[in-house]
């Protein structure tokens, strides 16, 4: 598995996850030079490699055959819809207040909606908020992510908005 990370904090989160999962399964974090080679002559390459290493090269080199990439982990999505009898700007401020409590950061603005990244103890998720004025305010919130983060954020946002909307 190859995990590309953007900063040290992200690397540490992955290290913590590996430590947590090492109690459930066998995880090996190799040290040294790791690379992939696609050749029809692997033995010829290995002979050449072994000739460059000092000591006992057969103890220093582990070779694995990679069958291909594993796919199938899909992003989950939940949509929440509310009709709130308040002005759009009031609803917008309240939702921004909620997302600030969750330490959300605005990733992008798409038309009339905003997309936030929300870090939680269950992982990171994205929350897209779209507001439309229509005899009050229509609220459409789309939460996306992997694993438990979607349900976690969905429940927390439902609690806050249900109190606000009076549903």
Coordinates of C-alpha atoms in Angstrom, one line a residue:
X1 CA 0.0 0.0 0.0
X2 CA 1.3 3.5 -0.8
X3 CA 0.0 6.4 1.2
X4 CA 1.0 9.9 0.0
X5 CA 0.6 12.5 2.7
X6 CA 0.9 16.2 2.5
X7 CA 2.3 17.1 5.9
X8 CA 3.7 15.6 9.1
X9 CA 0.4 15.7 10.9
X10 CA -1.2 13.6 8.2
X11 CA 1.7 11.1 8.4
X12 CA 1.3 10.9 12.2
X13 CA -2.4 10.1 11.8
X14 CA -1.6 7.2 9.4
X15 CA 1.1 6.0 11.8
X16 CA -1.4 6.0 14.6
X17 CA -3.8 4.0 12.5
X18 CA -1.2 1.5 11.6
X19 CA -0.4 1.1 15.3
X20 CA -4.1 0.6 16.1
X21 CA -4.5 -2.0 13.3
X22 CA -1.3 -3.9 14.2
X23 CA -3.3 -5.3 17.1
X24 CA -5.9 -6.7 14.7
X25 CA -3.7 -7.9 11.8
X26 CA -0.2 -8.2 10.6
X27 CA 1.3 -4.9 9.4
X28 CA 4.8 -4.6 8.2
X29 CA 6.4 -1.1 7.6
X30 CA 9.6 -1.9 5.6
X31 CA 12.7 0.2 6.1
X32 CA 15.1 0.8 3.3
X33 CA 14.7 1.5 -0.3
X34 CA 11.3 0.5 -1.6
X35 CA 10.5 0.5 -5.3
X36 CA 8.4 -1.2 -8.0
X37 CA 9.9 -2.6 -11.1
X38 CA 7.9 -3.9 -14.1
X39 CA 10.2 -6.2 -16.1
X40 CA 10.1 -9.5 -17.9
X41 CA 13.6 -10.3 -16.6
X42 CA 13.2 -10.1 -12.8
X43 CA 16.0 -12.7 -12.1
X44 CA 18.5 -10.8 -14.2
X45 CA 17.6 -7.6 -12.3
X46 CA 18.0 -9.4 -9.0
X47 CA 21.4 -10.8 -9.9
X48 CA 22.5 -7.3 -10.9
X49 CA 21.1 -5.9 -7.6
X50 CA 22.7 -8.6 -5.4
X51 CA 26.0 -7.9 -7.0
X52 CA 25.9 -4.3 -5.8
X53 CA 25.1 -5.1 -2.1
X54 CA 27.6 -5.8 0.6
X55 CA 27.4 -8.8 3.0
X56 CA 24.6 -11.2 2.5
X57 CA 22.2 -9.6 -0.1
X58 CA 19.6 -12.4 0.2
X59 CA 19.0 -11.3 3.8
X60 CA 18.7 -7.7 2.7
X61 CA 16.3 -8.0 -0.2
X62 CA 12.6 -9.0 0.0
X63 CA 10.8 -9.4 -3.3
X64 CA 7.0 -9.3 -3.6
X65 CA 4.8 -9.8 -6.6
X66 CA 2.2 -7.1 -7.0
X67 CA -1.0 -8.3 -8.6
X68 CA -2.6 -4.9 -9.1
X69 CA -4.4 -2.2 -7.2
X70 CA -7.3 -2.9 -4.8
X71 CA -10.4 -0.9 -5.5
X72 CA -13.8 -0.9 -4.0
X73 CA -13.7 1.6 -1.2
X74 CA -16.4 4.0 -2.0
X75 CA -17.1 7.4 -0.5
X76 CA -20.4 7.5 1.4
X77 CA -22.8 10.3 1.2
X78 CA -25.8 11.5 3.2
X79 CA -28.1 14.4 2.3
X80 CA -30.0 16.4 4.9
X81 CA -32.9 18.7 3.9
X82 CA -34.6 21.3 6.1
X83 CA -37.1 24.0 5.6
X84 CA -36.4 26.8 8.1
X85 CA -38.8 29.8 8.6
X86 CA -35.9 32.3 8.9
X87 CA -34.1 34.6 6.5
X88 CA -31.3 33.1 4.5
X89 CA -28.6 35.2 6.2
X90 CA -29.7 34.1 9.7
X91 CA -29.6 30.4 8.7
X92 CA -26.3 30.9 7.0
X93 CA -24.8 32.4 10.1
X94 CA -26.1 29.6 12.3
X95 CA -24.7 26.9 10.0
X96 CA -21.3 28.7 9.9
X97 CA -21.4 28.8 13.7
X98 CA -22.1 25.0 13.8
X99 CA -19.3 24.3 11.4
X100 CA -16.9 26.6 13.3
X101 CA -17.6 24.4 16.4
X102 CA -16.5 21.4 14.3
X103 CA -13.3 23.2 13.3
X104 CA -14.4 23.1 9.6
X105 CA -12.4 24.9 6.9
X106 CA -14.0 26.2 3.7
X107 CA -12.5 24.2 0.8
X108 CA -14.4 25.9 -2.0
X109 CA -17.4 27.9 -3.1
X110 CA -19.5 26.4 -5.8
X111 CA -22.2 28.8 -7.1
X112 CA -24.4 29.4 -4.1
X113 CA -23.0 26.7 -2.0
X114 CA -19.9 26.2 0.2
X115 CA -17.9 23.0 0.7
X116 CA -16.2 22.5 4.1
X117 CA -13.6 20.0 5.2
X118 CA -14.4 18.8 8.8
X119 CA -11.8 16.9 10.8
X120 CA -13.2 14.6 13.5
X121 CA -12.0 11.8 15.7
X122 CA -13.8 9.5 13.3
X123 CA -11.9 10.8 10.3
X124 CA -12.3 13.7 7.8
X125 CA -15.4 14.5 6.0
X126 CA -16.7 17.1 3.6
X127 CA -19.9 19.1 4.2
X128 CA -21.5 20.9 1.3
X129 CA -24.1 23.5 2.3
X130 CA -26.6 25.0 -0.2
X131 CA -29.2 27.6 0.9
X132 CA -32.2 28.8 -1.1
X133 CA -34.7 31.5 -0.2
X134 CA -38.2 30.2 -0.6
X135 CA -40.7 31.5 2.0
X136 CA -38.0 31.0 4.6
X137 CA -34.8 29.1 3.8
X138 CA -34.4 25.7 2.2
X139 CA -31.3 24.0 3.5
X140 CA -29.5 21.1 1.6
X141 CA -26.5 19.6 3.4
X142 CA -24.5 16.9 1.7
X143 CA -22.0 15.0 3.9
X144 CA -19.4 12.8 2.3
X145 CA -16.5 10.7 3.5
X146 CA -15.3 7.2 4.4
X147 CA -16.3 5.0 7.2
X148 CA -18.0 6.3 10.4
X149 CA -17.4 10.0 9.8
X150 CA -20.5 10.4 7.6
X151 CA -22.9 9.1 10.2
X152 CA -21.0 10.9 13.0
X153 CA -21.2 14.3 11.2
X154 CA -24.8 13.7 10.1
X155 CA -26.0 13.0 13.6
X156 CA -24.2 16.0 15.0
X157 CA -25.5 18.4 12.3
X158 CA -29.1 16.9 12.7
X159 CA -29.0 17.6 16.4
X160 CA -28.0 21.3 15.9
X161 CA -30.4 22.0 13.0
X162 CA -33.4 20.2 14.5
X163 CA -33.1 22.5 17.6
X164 CA -32.8 25.5 15.3
X165 CA -35.5 24.5 12.8
X166 CA -37.9 23.4 15.5
X167 CA -38.6 20.1 13.8

